[in-house]
Tab-separated table of C-alpha atoms in Angstrom:
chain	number	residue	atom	x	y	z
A	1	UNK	CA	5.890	-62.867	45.426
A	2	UNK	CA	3.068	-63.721	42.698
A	3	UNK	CA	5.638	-64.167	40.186
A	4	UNK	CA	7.387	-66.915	42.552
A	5	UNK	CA	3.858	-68.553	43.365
A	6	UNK	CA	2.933	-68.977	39.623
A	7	UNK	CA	6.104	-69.996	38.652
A	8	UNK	CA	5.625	-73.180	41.153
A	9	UNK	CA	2.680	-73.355	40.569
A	10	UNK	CA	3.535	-73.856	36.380
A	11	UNK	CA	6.014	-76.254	37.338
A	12	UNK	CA	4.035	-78.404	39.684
A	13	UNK	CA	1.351	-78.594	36.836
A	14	UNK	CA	3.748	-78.958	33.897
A	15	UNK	CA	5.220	-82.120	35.739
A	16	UNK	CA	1.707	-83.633	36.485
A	17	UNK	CA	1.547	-83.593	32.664
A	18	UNK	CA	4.828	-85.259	32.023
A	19	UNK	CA	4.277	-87.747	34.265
A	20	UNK	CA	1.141	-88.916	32.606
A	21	UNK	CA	1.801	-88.070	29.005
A	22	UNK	CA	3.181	-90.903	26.611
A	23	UNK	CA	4.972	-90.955	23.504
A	24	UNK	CA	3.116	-91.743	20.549
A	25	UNK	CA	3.414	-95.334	19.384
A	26	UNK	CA	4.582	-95.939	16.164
A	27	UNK	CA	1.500	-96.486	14.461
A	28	UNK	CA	-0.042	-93.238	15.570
A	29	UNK	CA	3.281	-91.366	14.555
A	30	UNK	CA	3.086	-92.375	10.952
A	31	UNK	CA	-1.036	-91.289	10.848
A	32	UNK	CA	0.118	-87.837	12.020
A	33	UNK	CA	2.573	-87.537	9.422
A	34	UNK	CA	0.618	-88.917	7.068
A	35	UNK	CA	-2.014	-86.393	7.548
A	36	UNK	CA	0.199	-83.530	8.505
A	37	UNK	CA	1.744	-84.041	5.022
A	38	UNK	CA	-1.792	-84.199	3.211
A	39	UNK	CA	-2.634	-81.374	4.570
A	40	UNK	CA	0.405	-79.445	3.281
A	41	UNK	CA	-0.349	-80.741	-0.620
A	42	UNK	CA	-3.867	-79.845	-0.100
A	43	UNK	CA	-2.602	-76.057	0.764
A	44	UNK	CA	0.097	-75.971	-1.974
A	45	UNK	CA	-2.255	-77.024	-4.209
A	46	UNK	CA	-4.949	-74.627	-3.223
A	47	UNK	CA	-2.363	-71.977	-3.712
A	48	UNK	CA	-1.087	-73.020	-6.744
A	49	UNK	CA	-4.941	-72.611	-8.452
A	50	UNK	CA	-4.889	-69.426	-7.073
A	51	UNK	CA	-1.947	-68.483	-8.488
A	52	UNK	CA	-3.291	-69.670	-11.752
A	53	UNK	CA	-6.202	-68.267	-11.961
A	54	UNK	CA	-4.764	-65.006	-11.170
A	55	UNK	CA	-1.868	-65.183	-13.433
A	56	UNK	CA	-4.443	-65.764	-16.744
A	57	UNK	CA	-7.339	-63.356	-14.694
């Protein structure tokens, strides 16, 4: 019977959420990508000194 509770009980609170969450408006969309995507040059670059520095270490 637990398992039946917290499963309603997960629901109930997972559709509180979606009922006040929004989407993201345009503007904030294009910030996250824009820093998701510095974020991923900033790590390939890190790893690509690495890489260097190892390869002539």
């Amino acid at each position: 019977m637990d398992i039946i509770f917290a499963t309603r009980d997960f629901i109930s609170r997972s559709q509180r959420v979606m009922a006040v969450a929004t989407r993201p408006r345009k503007s904030e969309y294009e910030k996250i990508a824009k820093i998701t995507a510095a974020g991923m040059v900033l790590i390939g670059v890190v790893g690509l000194v690495i890489s260097l520095l190892l390869h002539v270490v």
